[in-house]
Coordinates of C-alpha atoms in Angstrom, one line a residue:
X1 CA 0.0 0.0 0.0
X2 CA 1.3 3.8 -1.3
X3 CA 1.3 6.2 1.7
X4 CA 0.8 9.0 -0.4
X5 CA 1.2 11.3 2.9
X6 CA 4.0 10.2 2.9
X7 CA 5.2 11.0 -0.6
X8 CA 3.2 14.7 -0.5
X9 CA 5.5 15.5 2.4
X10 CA 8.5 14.8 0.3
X11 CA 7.8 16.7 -2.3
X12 CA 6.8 19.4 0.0
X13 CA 10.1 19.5 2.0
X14 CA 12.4 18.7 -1.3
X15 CA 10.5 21.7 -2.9
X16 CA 9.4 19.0 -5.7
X17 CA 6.2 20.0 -6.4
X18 CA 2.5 18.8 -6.5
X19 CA 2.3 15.3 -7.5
X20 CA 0.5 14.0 -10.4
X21 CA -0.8 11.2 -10.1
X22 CA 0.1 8.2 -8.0
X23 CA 3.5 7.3 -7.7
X24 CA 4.6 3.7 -9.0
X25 CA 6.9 0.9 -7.4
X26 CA 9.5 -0.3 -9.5
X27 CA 12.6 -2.3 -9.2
X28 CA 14.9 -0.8 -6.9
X29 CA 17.4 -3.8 -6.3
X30 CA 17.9 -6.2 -3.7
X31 CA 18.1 -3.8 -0.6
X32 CA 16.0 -0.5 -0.9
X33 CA 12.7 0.7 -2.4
X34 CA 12.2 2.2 -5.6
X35 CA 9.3 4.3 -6.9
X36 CA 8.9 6.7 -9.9
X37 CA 6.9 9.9 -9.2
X38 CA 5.9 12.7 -11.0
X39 CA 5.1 16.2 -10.0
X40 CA 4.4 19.4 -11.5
X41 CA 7.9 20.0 -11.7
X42 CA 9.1 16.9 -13.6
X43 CA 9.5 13.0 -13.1
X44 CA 11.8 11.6 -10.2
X45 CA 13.0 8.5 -8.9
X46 CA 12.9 8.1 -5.3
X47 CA 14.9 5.6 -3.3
X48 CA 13.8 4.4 0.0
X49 CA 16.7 3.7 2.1
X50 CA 16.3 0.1 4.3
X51 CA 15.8 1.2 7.7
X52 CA 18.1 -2.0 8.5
X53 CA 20.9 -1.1 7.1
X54 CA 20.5 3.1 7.7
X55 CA 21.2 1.6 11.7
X56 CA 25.0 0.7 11.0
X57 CA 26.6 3.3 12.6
X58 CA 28.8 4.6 9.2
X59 CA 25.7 4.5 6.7
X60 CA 25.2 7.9 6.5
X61 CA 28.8 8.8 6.1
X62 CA 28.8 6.3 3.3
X63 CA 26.1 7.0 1.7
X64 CA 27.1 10.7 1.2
X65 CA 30.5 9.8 0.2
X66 CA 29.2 7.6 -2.4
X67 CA 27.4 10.6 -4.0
X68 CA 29.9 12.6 -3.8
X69 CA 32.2 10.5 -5.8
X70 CA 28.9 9.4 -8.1
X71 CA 28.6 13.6 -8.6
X72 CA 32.3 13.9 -9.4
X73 CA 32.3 11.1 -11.7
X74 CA 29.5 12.2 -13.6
X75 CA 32.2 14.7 -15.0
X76 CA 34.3 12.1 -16.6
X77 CA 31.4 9.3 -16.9
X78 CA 27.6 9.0 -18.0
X79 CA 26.4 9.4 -14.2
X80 CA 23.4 9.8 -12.5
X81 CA 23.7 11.4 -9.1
X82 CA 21.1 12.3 -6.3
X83 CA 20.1 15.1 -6.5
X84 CA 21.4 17.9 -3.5
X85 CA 18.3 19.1 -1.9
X86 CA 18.6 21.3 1.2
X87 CA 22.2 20.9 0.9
X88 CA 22.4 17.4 1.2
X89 CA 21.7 14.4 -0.8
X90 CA 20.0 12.7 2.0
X91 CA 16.3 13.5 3.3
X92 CA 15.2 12.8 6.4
X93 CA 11.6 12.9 7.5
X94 CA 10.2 11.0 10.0
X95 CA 12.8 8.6 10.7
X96 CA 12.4 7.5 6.6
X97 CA 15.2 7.9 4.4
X98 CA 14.5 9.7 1.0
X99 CA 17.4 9.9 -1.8
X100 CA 16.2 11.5 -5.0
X101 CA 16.6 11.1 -8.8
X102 CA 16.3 12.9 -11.9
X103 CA 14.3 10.2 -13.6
X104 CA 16.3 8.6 -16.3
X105 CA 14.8 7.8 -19.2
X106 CA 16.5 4.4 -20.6
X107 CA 16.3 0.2 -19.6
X108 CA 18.7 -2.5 -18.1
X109 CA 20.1 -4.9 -20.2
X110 CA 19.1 -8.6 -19.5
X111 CA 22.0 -11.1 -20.1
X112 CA 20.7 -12.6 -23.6
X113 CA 20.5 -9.4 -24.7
X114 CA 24.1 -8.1 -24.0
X115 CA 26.7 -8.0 -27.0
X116 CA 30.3 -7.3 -27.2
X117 CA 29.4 -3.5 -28.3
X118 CA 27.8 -3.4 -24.6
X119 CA 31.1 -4.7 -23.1
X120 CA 33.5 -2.6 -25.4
X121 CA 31.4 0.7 -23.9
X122 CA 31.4 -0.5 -20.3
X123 CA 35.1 -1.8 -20.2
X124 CA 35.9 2.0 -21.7
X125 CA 33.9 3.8 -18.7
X126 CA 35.5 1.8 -16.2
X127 CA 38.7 2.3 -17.3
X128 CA 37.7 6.0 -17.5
X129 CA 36.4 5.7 -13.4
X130 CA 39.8 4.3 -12.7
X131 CA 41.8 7.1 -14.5
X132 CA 39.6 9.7 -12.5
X133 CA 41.6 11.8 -9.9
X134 CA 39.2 11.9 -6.9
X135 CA 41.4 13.2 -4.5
X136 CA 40.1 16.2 -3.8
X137 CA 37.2 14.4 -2.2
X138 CA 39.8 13.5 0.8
X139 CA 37.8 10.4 1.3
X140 CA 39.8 7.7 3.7
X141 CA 41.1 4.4 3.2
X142 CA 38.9 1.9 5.4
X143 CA 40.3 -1.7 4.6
X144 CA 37.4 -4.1 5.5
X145 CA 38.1 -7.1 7.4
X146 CA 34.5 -8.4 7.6
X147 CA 35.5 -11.9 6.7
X148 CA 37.6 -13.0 9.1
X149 CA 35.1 -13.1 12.1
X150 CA 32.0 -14.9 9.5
X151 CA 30.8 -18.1 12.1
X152 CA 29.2 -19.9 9.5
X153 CA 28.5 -22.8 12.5
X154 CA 26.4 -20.5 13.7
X155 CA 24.4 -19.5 11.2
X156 CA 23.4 -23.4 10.5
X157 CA 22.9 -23.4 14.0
X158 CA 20.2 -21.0 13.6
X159 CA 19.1 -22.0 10.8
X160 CA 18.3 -25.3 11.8
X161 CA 16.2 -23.9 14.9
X162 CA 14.1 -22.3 12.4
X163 CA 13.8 -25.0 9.5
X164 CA 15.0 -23.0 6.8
X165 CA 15.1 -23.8 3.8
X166 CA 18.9 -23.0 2.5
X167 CA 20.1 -25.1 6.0
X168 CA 21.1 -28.6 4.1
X169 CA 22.8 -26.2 1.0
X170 CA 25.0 -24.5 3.6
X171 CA 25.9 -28.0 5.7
X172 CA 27.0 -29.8 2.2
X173 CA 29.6 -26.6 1.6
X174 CA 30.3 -25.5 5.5
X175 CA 34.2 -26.4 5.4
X176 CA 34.5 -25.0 2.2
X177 CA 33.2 -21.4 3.1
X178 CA 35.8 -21.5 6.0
X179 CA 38.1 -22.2 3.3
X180 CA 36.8 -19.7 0.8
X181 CA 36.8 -17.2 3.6
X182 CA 40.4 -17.6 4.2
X183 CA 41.5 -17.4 0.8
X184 CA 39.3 -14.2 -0.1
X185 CA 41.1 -12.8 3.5
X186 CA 44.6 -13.3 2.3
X187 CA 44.2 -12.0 -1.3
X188 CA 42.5 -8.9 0.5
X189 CA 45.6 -8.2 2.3
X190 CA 47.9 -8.8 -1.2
X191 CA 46.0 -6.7 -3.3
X192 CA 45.2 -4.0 -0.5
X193 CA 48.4 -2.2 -1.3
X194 CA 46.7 -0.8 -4.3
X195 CA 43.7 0.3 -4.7
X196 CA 41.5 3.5 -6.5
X197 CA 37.9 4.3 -6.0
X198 CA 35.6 3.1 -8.5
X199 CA 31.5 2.0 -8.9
X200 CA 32.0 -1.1 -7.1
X201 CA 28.8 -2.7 -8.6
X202 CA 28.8 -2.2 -12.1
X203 CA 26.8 -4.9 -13.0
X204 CA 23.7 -4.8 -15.9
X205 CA 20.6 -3.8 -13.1
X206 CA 22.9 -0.7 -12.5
X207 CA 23.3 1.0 -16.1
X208 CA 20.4 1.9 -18.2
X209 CA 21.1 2.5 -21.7
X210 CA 19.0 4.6 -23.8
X211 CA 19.8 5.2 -27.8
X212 CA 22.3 2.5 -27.1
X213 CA 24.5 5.0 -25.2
X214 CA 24.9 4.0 -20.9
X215 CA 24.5 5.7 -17.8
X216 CA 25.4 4.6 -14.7
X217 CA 23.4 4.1 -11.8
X218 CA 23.3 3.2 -8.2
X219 CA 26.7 4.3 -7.0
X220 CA 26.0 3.3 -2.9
X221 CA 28.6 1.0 -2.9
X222 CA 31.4 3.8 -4.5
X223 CA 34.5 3.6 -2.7
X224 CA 38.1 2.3 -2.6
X225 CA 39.0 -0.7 -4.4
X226 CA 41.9 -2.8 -6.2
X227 CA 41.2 -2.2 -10.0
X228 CA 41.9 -5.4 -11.1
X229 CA 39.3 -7.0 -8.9
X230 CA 37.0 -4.3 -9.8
X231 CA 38.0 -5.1 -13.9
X232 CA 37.2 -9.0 -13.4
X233 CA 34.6 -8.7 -11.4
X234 CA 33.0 -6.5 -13.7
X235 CA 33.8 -8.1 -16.9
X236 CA 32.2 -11.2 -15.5
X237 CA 28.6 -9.5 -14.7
X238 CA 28.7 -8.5 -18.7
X239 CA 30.0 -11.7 -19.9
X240 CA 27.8 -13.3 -18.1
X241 CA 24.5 -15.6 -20.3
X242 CA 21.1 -16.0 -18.3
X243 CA 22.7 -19.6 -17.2
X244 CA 25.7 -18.4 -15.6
X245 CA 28.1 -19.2 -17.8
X246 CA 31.1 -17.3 -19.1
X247 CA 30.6 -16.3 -22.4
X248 CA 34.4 -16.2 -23.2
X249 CA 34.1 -13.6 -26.6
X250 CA 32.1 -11.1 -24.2
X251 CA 35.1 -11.4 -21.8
X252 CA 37.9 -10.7 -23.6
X253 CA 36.6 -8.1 -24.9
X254 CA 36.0 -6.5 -22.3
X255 CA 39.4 -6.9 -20.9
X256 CA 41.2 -5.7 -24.0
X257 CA 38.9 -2.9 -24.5
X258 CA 39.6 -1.6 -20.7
X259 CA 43.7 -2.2 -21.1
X260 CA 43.4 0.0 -24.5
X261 CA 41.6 2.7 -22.6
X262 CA 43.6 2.3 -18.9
X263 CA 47.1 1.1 -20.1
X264 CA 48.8 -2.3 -19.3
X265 CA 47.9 -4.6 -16.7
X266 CA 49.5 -7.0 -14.5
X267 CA 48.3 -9.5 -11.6
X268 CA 48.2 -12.8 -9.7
X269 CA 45.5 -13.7 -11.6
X270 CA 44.8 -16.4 -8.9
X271 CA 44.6 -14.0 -6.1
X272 CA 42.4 -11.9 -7.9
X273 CA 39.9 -14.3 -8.4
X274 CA 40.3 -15.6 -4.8
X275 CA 39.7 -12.1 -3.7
X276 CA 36.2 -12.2 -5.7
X277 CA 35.0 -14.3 -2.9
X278 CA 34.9 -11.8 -0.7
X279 CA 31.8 -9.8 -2.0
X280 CA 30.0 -13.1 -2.5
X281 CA 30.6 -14.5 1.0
X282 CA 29.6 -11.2 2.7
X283 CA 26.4 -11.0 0.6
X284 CA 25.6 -14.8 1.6
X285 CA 26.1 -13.7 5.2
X286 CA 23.8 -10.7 5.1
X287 CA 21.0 -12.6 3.2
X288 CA 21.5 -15.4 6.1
X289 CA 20.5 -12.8 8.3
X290 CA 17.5 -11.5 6.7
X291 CA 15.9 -14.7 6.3
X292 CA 16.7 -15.4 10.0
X293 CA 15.4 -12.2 11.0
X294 CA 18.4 -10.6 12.8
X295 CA 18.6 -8.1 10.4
X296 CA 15.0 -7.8 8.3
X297 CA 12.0 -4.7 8.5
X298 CA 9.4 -7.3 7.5
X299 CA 8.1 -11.0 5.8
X300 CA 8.8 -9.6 2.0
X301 CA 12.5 -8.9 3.3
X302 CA 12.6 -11.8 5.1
X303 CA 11.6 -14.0 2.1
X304 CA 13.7 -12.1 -0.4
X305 CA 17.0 -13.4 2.1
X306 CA 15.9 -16.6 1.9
X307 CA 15.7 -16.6 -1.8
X308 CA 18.6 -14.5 -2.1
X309 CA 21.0 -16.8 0.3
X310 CA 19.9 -19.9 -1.5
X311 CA 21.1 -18.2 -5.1
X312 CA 24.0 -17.0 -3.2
X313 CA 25.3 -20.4 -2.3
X314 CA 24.9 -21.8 -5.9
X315 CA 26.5 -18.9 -7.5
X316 CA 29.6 -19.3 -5.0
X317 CA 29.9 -23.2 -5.4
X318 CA 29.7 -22.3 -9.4
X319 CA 32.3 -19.3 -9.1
X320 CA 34.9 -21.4 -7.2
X321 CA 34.2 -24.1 -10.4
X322 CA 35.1 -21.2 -13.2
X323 CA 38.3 -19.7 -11.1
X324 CA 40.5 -22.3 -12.9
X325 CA 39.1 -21.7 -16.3
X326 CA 39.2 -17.9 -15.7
X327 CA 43.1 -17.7 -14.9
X328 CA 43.8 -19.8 -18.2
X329 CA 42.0 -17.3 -20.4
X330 CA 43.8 -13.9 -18.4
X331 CA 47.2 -15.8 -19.0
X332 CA 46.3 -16.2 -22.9
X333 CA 45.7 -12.6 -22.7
X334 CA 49.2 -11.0 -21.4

């Protein structure tokens, strides 16, 4: 159910005019709230922050950072950035978090639909993030050590007081996330020696293309990272077919494409890789949670962790399965 209320006093304190309408739900990603709204004074896109995760004691901080790289990226990327309202590009009313949009026109790109023309323009704008000088933004280095205290024990535990469903999946694979935990933990530390700020989640749901030209998205998770992780991690979400496998033309493509644009590259392509565990494991563990309800606002979240772990655990067991074949094709590459 729309609280329209609530959505009158937004536009009222965001000086966004009278709405038009009723404003529509639409797919906002695996965390927040989406809606499109129109007023008097244009269309927007609003973003309802998760209560949940607006509790972690840096979120704000990290939210506004990302936009503030998002807005000085837009200079050298297609970017969309929230807009600043009131001198912020946070609104708080009632204890509800509001970002807002200018709405975009343009779609995502499902995975049979994605060429090597897609891949040749996104490995050129990530190579362009990665060549961006965002130092004047004085933003800190915070190396992330989440993995190392993951009890995955525990989490079965739970989940076997409660019957879930993912409880079996996680007890077939339990020694092996201790292992993939430790290997994503000491490739962090190798490649944490050099790192630049990039996207972070450049994946298809977070460009939409219009006139077959991009523009990027969703830029919460902004922030420091090693560019080589960033580079395979990304050229696997667009090489990517609706399956999960590799699609190995779409791949090296985008590789070459970004080394033409950024310069050479070098890497342990093995610890790169390894590292790519890390996002997936902390993912799994923050889905675990939401379906056991230590960290969910309601059923619909708690029901999309459950589905959400359960895709998690395949897609790990999968990725540790392609690593191999991954580190054959970079070598043919050099």
């Amino acid at each position: 159910m729309i609280d329209i209320q609530m959505f009158k006093k937004l536009c009222n304190v965001s000086n966004l005019g009278e709405i038009v309408g009723v404003p529509l739900s639409i797919s906002g990603g695996l965390l927040h709230k989406m809606y499109a709204m129109e007023t008097n004074k244009g269309k927007f896109a609003i973003k309802i922050l998760n209560p949940q995760i607006m509790k972690r004691p840096n979120a704000w901080n990290n939210y506004i950072n990302s936009e503030r790289i998002a807005n000085l990226g837009s200079k050298k990327v297609p970017a969309a950035p929230a807009k600043i309202i009131n001198g912020d590009f946070i609104q708080e009313i009632d204890n509800n978090y509001y970002m807002i949009f200018n709405w975009i026109k343009g779609k995502m790109l499902k995975a049979t639909t994605i060429n090597c023309s897609h891949c040749e323009k996104i490995g050129s704008v990530l190579a362009e993030i990665h060549r961006t000088d965002f130092s004047q933004l004085n933003l800190n280095v915070e190396l992330e050590e989440r993995l190392q205290t993951i009890e995955w024990k525990y989490y079965i535990q739970k989940g076997q007081e409660s019957n879930a469903e993912w409880v079996v999946l996680l007890l077939e694979i339990v020694d092996r996330l201790y292992e993939w935990t430790s290997l994503a933990n000491n490739a962090n530390k190798l490649l944490s020696t050099n790192l630049v700020i990039s996207h972070r989640d450049l994946d298809p749901k977070n460009v939409l293309w219009h006139n077959d030209k991009p523009v990027l998205i969703d830029w919460e998770s902004a922030g420091y990272i090693n560019p080589m992780h960033d580079l395979i991690e990304t050229a696997l979400y667009w090489s990517e077919d609706d399956t999960g496998n590799i699609d190995k033309e779409r791949f090296s493509t985008f590789i070459n494409v970004y080394k033409m644009r950024y310069g050479k590259v070098q890497a342990n392509w093995s610890t790169v890789l390894e590292n790519g565990f890390s996002g997936k494991l902390d993912w799994l563990e923050y889905n675990l949670k939401r379906s056991l309800r230590m960290e969910c606002s309601d059923e619909e979240e708690q029901m999309m962790g459950t589905t959400q772990a359960i895709e998690t655990i395949k897609e790990i067991k999968d990725y540790a399965e392609k690593i191999p074949i991954l580190v054959d094709w970079l070598i043919q590459e050099e």
